[in-house]
Amino acid sequence: MMRRLPLWPTLIVGLAVALMVALGVWQIRRAHWKEALLAQYATAAGRPPIAFPAVPPTDGSLLFRRASAMCLQPTAWSARAGSNRAGEPGWRHLALCRTGAEGPGMLVDFGWSRDFAAPAGARGGRVSGVIDSDRDHILLLVAETPAPGLAPSARPSPENIPNNHRAYAVQWFLFAIVALAVYAVALRQRWIGRPPK
């Protein structure tokens, strides 16, 4: 006789597997989105330089563009973990720069060092470099020429942005297969222990 599937366990496993498959499909869509975004960033890196905007957009459309601006005076310094162009770990030195009598100013990565302390003698002036974003997604200008006493920070590059979404999709699909296999084994063990009705 035919074995009957238990209703609630089968329903729960079915819903869990459906959710895992849906998450896998979502990760594949995210992979396509990320590939398009990385292509946009790669194109931006090859476009002509622009003036760093007074009010940077928040959509990421300027990331990896070359730009320049006038830092009249650094007003506040912060150090954040980062690397130099050789990949050595240390501290990136960021300064909030005054750009005029009014306005929000701009954030500039003036360079890298092994020392956490703010660089001595760093002054304002024209800054040219590449637009990047900090950990809070605020746009900043990574200076091509570092301030005195600093080495150049690592160049921002779209190649440093991971695209792991396909691997995540494979993981979700494997989880779904494993869940089905485990449930099939559990059903088999249950049926072996009971005679069919």
PDB file of N, CA, C and O in Angstrom, residues 29 36 51-52 57 77 79 113 122 125 132 135 138-139 150 157 171 173 183 189:
ATOM      1  N   ARG A  29      19.433  37.267  -8.917  1.00  0.00           N
ATOM      2  CA  ARG A  29      19.039  38.616  -9.372  1.00  0.00           C
ATOM      3  C   ARG A  29      19.984  39.674  -8.822  1.00  0.00           C
ATOM      4  O   ARG A  29      20.341  40.630  -9.513  1.00  0.00           O
ATOM      5  N   ALA A  36      25.964  44.751 -13.206  1.00  0.00           N
ATOM      6  CA  ALA A  36      25.656  46.013 -13.900  1.00  0.00           C
ATOM      7  C   ALA A  36      26.261  47.197 -13.150  1.00  0.00           C
ATOM      8  O   ALA A  36      26.796  48.132 -13.762  1.00  0.00           O
ATOM      9  N   ALA A  51      34.776  68.354 -11.296  1.00  0.00           N
ATOM     10  CA  ALA A  51      34.944  69.077 -10.034  1.00  0.00           C
ATOM     11  C   ALA A  51      34.159  68.325  -8.969  1.00  0.00           C
ATOM     12  O   ALA A  51      33.022  67.902  -9.211  1.00  0.00           O
ATOM     13  N   PHE A  52      34.777  68.120  -7.813  1.00  0.00           N
ATOM     14  CA  PHE A  52      34.066  67.437  -6.723  1.00  0.00           C
ATOM     15  C   PHE A  52      32.831  68.256  -6.395  1.00  0.00           C
ATOM     16  O   PHE A  52      32.915  69.461  -6.147  1.00  0.00           O
ATOM     17  N   PRO A  57      25.906  63.597  -4.697  1.00  0.00           N
ATOM     18  CA  PRO A  57      24.704  62.763  -4.745  1.00  0.00           C
ATOM     19  C   PRO A  57      24.877  61.526  -3.866  1.00  0.00           C
ATOM     20  O   PRO A  57      25.998  61.102  -3.595  1.00  0.00           O
ATOM     21  N   TRP A  77      40.264  66.100  11.724  1.00  0.00           N
ATOM     22  CA  TRP A  77      40.944  64.910  11.219  1.00  0.00           C
ATOM     23  C   TRP A  77      40.383  63.658  11.875  1.00  0.00           C
ATOM     24  O   TRP A  77      39.976  63.681  13.037  1.00  0.00           O
ATOM     25  N   ALA A  79      41.241  59.150  11.737  1.00  0.00           N
ATOM     26  CA  ALA A  79      42.052  58.060  11.182  1.00  0.00           C
ATOM     27  C   ALA A  79      41.183  56.813  11.114  1.00  0.00           C
ATOM     28  O   ALA A  79      40.487  56.481  12.069  1.00  0.00           O
ATOM     29  N   SER A 113      49.450  56.220   6.717  1.00  0.00           N
ATOM     30  CA  SER A 113      50.668  56.045   7.517  1.00  0.00           C
ATOM     31  C   SER A 113      50.439  54.912   8.508  1.00  0.00           C
ATOM     32  O   SER A 113      49.321  54.438   8.682  1.00  0.00           O
ATOM     33  N   ALA A 122      49.945  69.348   7.724  1.00  0.00           N
ATOM     34  CA  ALA A 122      49.114  69.180   6.526  1.00  0.00           C
ATOM     35  C   ALA A 122      48.297  70.446   6.324  1.00  0.00           C
ATOM     36  O   ALA A 122      47.653  70.945   7.236  1.00  0.00           O
ATOM     37  N   GLY A 125      44.706  73.182  -0.005  1.00  0.00           N
ATOM     38  CA  GLY A 125      45.178  73.418  -1.361  1.00  0.00           C
ATOM     39  C   GLY A 125      44.346  72.621  -2.344  1.00  0.00           C
ATOM     40  O   GLY A 125      43.362  71.977  -1.978  1.00  0.00           O
ATOM     41  N   ASP A 132      35.580  58.177  -3.744  1.00  0.00           N
ATOM     42  CA  ASP A 132      35.292  56.914  -3.066  1.00  0.00           C
ATOM     43  C   ASP A 132      34.221  57.211  -2.028  1.00  0.00           C
ATOM     44  O   ASP A 132      33.748  58.341  -1.914  1.00  0.00           O
ATOM     45  N   ARG A 135      32.957  54.419   5.269  1.00  0.00           N
ATOM     46  CA  ARG A 135      32.150  53.335   5.852  1.00  0.00           C
ATOM     47  C   ARG A 135      30.703  53.755   6.079  1.00  0.00           C
ATOM     48  O   ARG A 135      29.826  52.914   6.227  1.00  0.00           O
ATOM     49  N   ILE A 138      29.503  58.083   2.802  1.00  0.00           N
ATOM     50  CA  ILE A 138      29.678  59.494   2.475  1.00  0.00           C
ATOM     51  C   ILE A 138      30.803  59.593   1.451  1.00  0.00           C
ATOM     52  O   ILE A 138      31.870  58.999   1.625  1.00  0.00           O
ATOM     53  N   LEU A 139      30.563  60.350   0.367  1.00  0.00           N
ATOM     54  CA  LEU A 139      31.582  60.474  -0.672  1.00  0.00           C
ATOM     55  C   LEU A 139      32.776  61.264  -0.160  1.00  0.00           C
ATOM     56  O   LEU A 139      32.630  62.234   0.586  1.00  0.00           O
ATOM     57  N   LEU A 150      52.892  61.657   4.613  1.00  0.00           N
ATOM     58  CA  LEU A 150      52.015  60.516   4.376  1.00  0.00           C
ATOM     59  C   LEU A 150      52.375  59.833   3.058  1.00  0.00           C
ATOM     60  O   LEU A 150      52.974  60.445   2.176  1.00  0.00           O
ATOM     61  N   SER A 157      39.056  51.206  -6.338  1.00  0.00           N
ATOM     62  CA  SER A 157      38.867  50.485  -7.587  1.00  0.00           C
ATOM     63  C   SER A 157      37.624  49.616  -7.503  1.00  0.00           C
ATOM     64  O   SER A 157      37.389  48.967  -6.474  1.00  0.00           O
ATOM     65  N   GLN A 171      24.685  28.223  -2.379  1.00  0.00           N
ATOM     66  CA  GLN A 171      24.506  27.780  -0.992  1.00  0.00           C
ATOM     67  C   GLN A 171      23.030  27.554  -0.667  1.00  0.00           C
ATOM     68  O   GLN A 171      22.668  26.535  -0.067  1.00  0.00           O
ATOM     69  N   PHE A 173      20.563  26.922  -2.737  1.00  0.00           N
ATOM     70  CA  PHE A 173      20.055  25.757  -3.460  1.00  0.00           C
ATOM     71  C   PHE A 173      20.548  24.462  -2.817  1.00  0.00           C
ATOM     72  O   PHE A 173      19.799  23.487  -2.719  1.00  0.00           O
ATOM     73  N   TYR A 183      14.909  15.094   4.997  1.00  0.00           N
ATOM     74  CA  TYR A 183      13.498  14.752   5.218  1.00  0.00           C
ATOM     75  C   TYR A 183      13.164  13.393   4.606  1.00  0.00           C
ATOM     76  O   TYR A 183      12.441  12.586   5.196  1.00  0.00           O
ATOM     77  N   GLN A 189      13.145   6.220   7.492  1.00  0.00           N
ATOM     78  CA  GLN A 189      13.328   5.598   8.815  1.00  0.00           C
ATOM     79  C   GLN A 189      11.985   5.406   9.515  1.00  0.00           C
ATOM     80  O   GLN A 189      11.753   4.383  10.158  1.00  0.00           O
TER      81      GLN A 189
END
